[in-house]
Tab-separated table of C-alpha atoms in Angstrom:
chain	number	residue	atom	x	y	z
A	217	MET	CA	100.807	115.265	79.928
A	218	ASN	CA	101.311	118.826	81.187
A	219	ARG	CA	97.845	120.422	81.255
A	220	GLN	CA	96.950	124.036	81.892
A	221	VAL	CA	94.129	124.549	84.370
A	222	PHE	CA	90.992	126.114	82.912
A	223	THR	CA	87.860	127.110	84.802
A	224	ILE	CA	84.391	127.354	83.282
A	225	ALA	CA	81.757	129.576	84.901
A	226	ILE	CA	78.052	130.228	84.381
A	227	PHE	CA	76.597	133.604	85.348
A	228	PRO	CA	73.203	135.398	85.326
A	229	THR	CA	71.754	138.029	83.043
A	230	GLU	CA	69.887	139.638	85.963
A	231	GLY	CA	69.518	143.316	85.280
A	232	LEU	CA	69.328	142.974	81.524
A	233	GLN	CA	65.589	142.468	82.032
A	234	ALA	CA	65.366	146.157	82.888
A	235	LEU	CA	66.898	147.026	79.526
A	236	LYS	CA	64.896	144.625	77.394
A	237	SER	CA	62.139	142.174	78.255
A	238	GLU	CA	63.391	139.337	76.051
A	239	LEU	CA	64.784	135.989	77.162
A	240	PHE	CA	68.490	135.494	76.617
A	241	ASP	CA	71.426	133.326	77.592
A	242	VAL	CA	75.072	133.268	76.684
A	243	VAL	CA	78.172	131.302	77.371
A	244	PHE	CA	81.348	133.233	77.974
A	245	VAL	CA	84.922	132.208	78.625
A	246	GLU	CA	86.997	134.478	80.842
A	247	HIS	CA	90.792	134.456	80.961
A	248	ASP	CA	92.369	135.730	84.159
A	249	LYS	CA	95.688	136.987	82.889
A	250	LEU	CA	97.260	136.909	86.358
A	251	LEU	CA	96.230	133.344	87.154
A	252	SER	CA	96.218	131.938	83.595
A	253	VAL	CA	92.738	130.551	84.160
A	254	LEU	CA	90.060	130.338	81.476
A	255	VAL	CA	86.510	130.778	82.773
A	256	LEU	CA	83.435	129.871	80.741
A	257	ASN	CA	80.333	131.792	81.834
A	258	ILE	CA	76.789	130.842	80.845
A	259	PRO	CA	74.141	133.250	82.040
A	260	PHE	CA	70.486	132.261	82.180
A	261	THR	CA	67.364	134.415	82.366
A	262	LYS	CA	65.703	134.953	85.713
A	263	GLU	CA	62.392	133.586	84.441
A	264	GLU	CA	63.682	130.397	82.876
A	265	ASN	CA	66.358	129.069	85.224
A	266	SER	CA	64.683	125.744	85.957
A	267	ILE	CA	63.678	125.198	82.332
A	268	ARG	CA	67.126	125.874	80.964
A	269	LEU	CA	68.847	123.665	83.509
A	270	ASN	CA	68.564	120.416	81.611
A	271	LEU	CA	70.479	117.184	81.260
A	272	ASP	CA	71.500	117.898	77.660
A	273	LEU	CA	73.239	121.070	78.793
A	274	TYR	CA	75.309	119.123	81.322
A	275	VAL	CA	76.068	116.312	78.888
A	276	PHE	CA	77.469	118.855	76.408
A	277	HIS	CA	79.534	120.509	79.123
A	278	CYS	CA	80.880	117.132	80.228
A	279	GLN	CA	81.865	116.361	76.642
A	280	ILE	CA	83.611	119.717	76.249
A	281	ARG	CA	85.400	119.166	79.581
A	282	ASP	CA	86.419	115.611	78.662
A	283	LYS	CA	87.604	116.418	75.114
A	284	ALA	CA	89.593	119.529	75.970
A	285	LYS	CA	93.332	119.168	76.429
A	286	VAL	CA	92.981	121.653	79.264
A	287	LYS	CA	91.315	121.018	82.611
A	288	VAL	CA	87.960	122.789	82.917
A	289	HIS	CA	85.811	123.716	85.897
A	290	PHE	CA	82.249	125.022	85.449
A	291	HIS	CA	80.890	127.854	87.589
A	292	PHE	CA	77.113	128.418	87.564
A	293	ALA	CA	75.646	131.634	88.978
A	294	LEU	CA	71.989	131.805	88.020
A	295	GLY	CA	69.606	134.721	88.355
A	296	GLN	CA	67.210	134.224	91.255
A	297	SER	CA	69.324	131.356	92.634
A	298	PHE	CA	69.189	132.255	96.320
A	299	GLY	CA	67.324	131.260	99.458
A	300	ILE	CA	65.707	127.827	99.287
A	301	THR	CA	66.306	127.605	95.521
A	302	HIS	CA	70.093	127.854	95.510
A	303	PRO	CA	70.922	124.669	97.487
A	304	HIS	CA	68.714	122.649	95.115
A	305	VAL	CA	70.250	124.224	92.001
A	306	LYS	CA	73.718	123.583	93.429
A	307	TRP	CA	72.851	119.938	94.174
A	308	PHE	CA	71.384	119.459	90.679
A	309	ILE	CA	74.474	120.830	88.950
A	310	GLU	CA	76.852	118.788	91.105
A	311	GLN	CA	74.930	115.574	90.362
A	312	TYR	CA	75.969	115.836	86.724
A	313	LEU	CA	79.254	117.712	86.785
A	314	GLY	CA	80.600	116.674	90.203
A	315	ASP	CA	83.691	118.499	91.345
A	316	SER	CA	84.148	120.062	87.911
A	317	ALA	CA	81.330	122.514	88.743
A	318	THR	CA	80.631	125.236	91.271
A	319	ALA	CA	77.186	126.788	91.723
A	320	HIS	CA	77.167	130.468	92.663
A	321	ALA	CA	74.192	132.320	94.098
A	322	HIS	CA	72.479	135.208	92.326
A	323	ALA	CA	74.792	138.122	91.448
A	324	PRO	CA	73.861	141.759	90.754
A	325	TYR	CA	73.974	142.919	87.150
A	326	ARG	CA	77.042	145.118	87.598
A	327	GLU	CA	79.011	142.117	88.927
A	328	TYR	CA	77.810	140.076	85.950
A	329	LEU	CA	79.078	142.722	83.511
A	330	ASP	CA	82.368	142.966	85.372
A	331	ILE	CA	82.812	139.212	85.009
A	332	LEU	CA	82.007	139.330	81.293
A	333	ARG	CA	84.375	142.251	80.827
A	334	HIS	CA	87.280	139.875	81.511
A	335	CYS	CA	86.103	137.129	79.150
A	336	ASP	CA	88.023	135.792	76.157
A	337	MET	CA	85.317	133.797	74.381
A	338	MET	CA	81.651	132.892	74.375
A	339	LEU	CA	79.729	129.674	73.831
A	340	ASN	CA	76.201	130.390	72.685
A	341	PRO	CA	73.600	128.087	74.292
A	342	PHE	CA	71.053	126.352	72.121
A	343	PRO	CA	68.304	125.857	71.104
A	344	PHE	CA	67.203	128.957	73.006
A	345	GLY	CA	68.577	131.736	70.855
A	346	ASN	CA	70.811	134.415	72.260
A	347	THR	CA	70.476	137.731	70.474
A	348	ASN	CA	71.128	139.843	73.564
A	349	GLY	CA	74.049	137.670	74.658
A	350	ILE	CA	75.634	138.027	71.236
A	351	ILE	CA	75.260	141.800	71.543
A	352	ASP	CA	76.938	141.611	74.976
A	353	MET	CA	79.682	139.478	73.404
A	354	VAL	CA	80.572	141.948	70.667
A	355	THR	CA	80.148	144.952	72.948
A	356	LEU	CA	82.821	143.446	75.181
A	357	GLY	CA	85.045	142.485	72.232
A	358	LEU	CA	84.571	138.731	72.559
A	359	VAL	CA	84.314	135.948	70.000
A	360	GLY	CA	82.333	132.749	70.419
A	361	VAL	CA	80.682	129.607	69.075
A	362	CYS	CA	77.019	129.174	68.187
A	363	LYS	CA	74.923	126.310	66.823
A	364	THR	CA	72.516	126.972	64.010
A	365	GLY	CA	69.371	124.959	63.510
A	366	GLU	CA	65.833	124.827	62.222
A	367	GLU	CA	64.416	126.968	65.026
A	368	VAL	CA	64.157	130.642	64.101
A	369	HIS	CA	66.063	131.755	67.207
A	370	GLU	CA	68.954	129.395	66.389
A	371	HIS	CA	69.065	130.587	62.796
A	372	ILE	CA	69.076	134.221	63.944
A	373	ASP	CA	72.218	133.486	65.983
A	374	GLU	CA	73.914	132.165	62.837
A	375	GLY	CA	72.836	135.291	60.941
A	376	LEU	CA	74.249	137.564	63.622
A	377	PHE	CA	77.561	135.696	63.639
A	378	LYS	CA	77.778	136.048	59.834
A	379	ARG	CA	76.775	139.714	59.936
A	380	LEU	CA	79.521	140.324	62.501
A	381	GLY	CA	82.042	138.730	60.130
A	382	LEU	CA	82.987	135.924	62.512
A	383	PRO	CA	84.735	132.915	60.925
A	384	GLU	CA	82.352	130.282	59.516
A	385	TRP	CA	83.887	127.524	61.669
A	386	LEU	CA	82.410	129.230	64.758
A	387	ILE	CA	78.897	128.398	63.473
A	388	ALA	CA	78.248	124.724	64.242
A	389	GLN	CA	75.735	122.719	62.220
A	390	SER	CA	75.388	119.909	64.786
A	391	VAL	CA	75.879	119.225	68.486
A	392	GLU	CA	79.083	117.294	67.743
A	393	GLU	CA	80.442	120.174	65.681
A	394	TYR	CA	79.462	122.631	68.448
A	395	ILE	CA	81.401	120.620	71.033
A	396	ASN	CA	84.423	120.376	68.714
A	397	CYS	CA	84.310	124.116	67.956
A	398	ALA	CA	84.069	124.918	71.675
A	399	VAL	CA	87.070	122.724	72.445
A	400	ARG	CA	89.042	124.197	69.527
A	401	LEU	CA	88.323	127.754	70.640
A	402	ALA	CA	89.096	126.998	74.306
A	403	GLU	CA	92.411	125.401	73.412
A	404	ASN	CA	93.326	128.213	71.004
A	405	HIS	CA	91.712	131.233	72.637
A	406	LYS	CA	94.499	133.739	71.857
């Protein structure tokens, strides 16, 4: 099988704290038009890095990677991941995702926005809620996938997607549907 190479990256929301003191995350996919590489970026808040790094997150990423007909590589660059913290975060990520993941140290906000500026799609993390990330997504002209749920913050994400007029299939009702939507969007990101 001839497979395109896709890269998935996770990046911080450092700097957004100065604009608004809410917690937010987002998953973005970047397409480098020169290299034909798709990059998925998931930023995490500075305050909640260790909480939001959880096994479920990696299991879902592994499933997306394994189901996609394109090769994926995850890049994590978390806010406040530097000094003594970064080697541990890097080790933790590699334990679950192996060589299909790269952990990047903390990046300044302007670099984060520059990365997002080149993105093609977004995967909304759950169950955290992602109002600010969705705003970043539409500001940059991106489309994405979210999962709705019983939690208010998950349901708000669904409401925002509907209000923005995004197709209903981008709003997953279950984890399985979320994974399938993510794969579908990654494979058909045009």
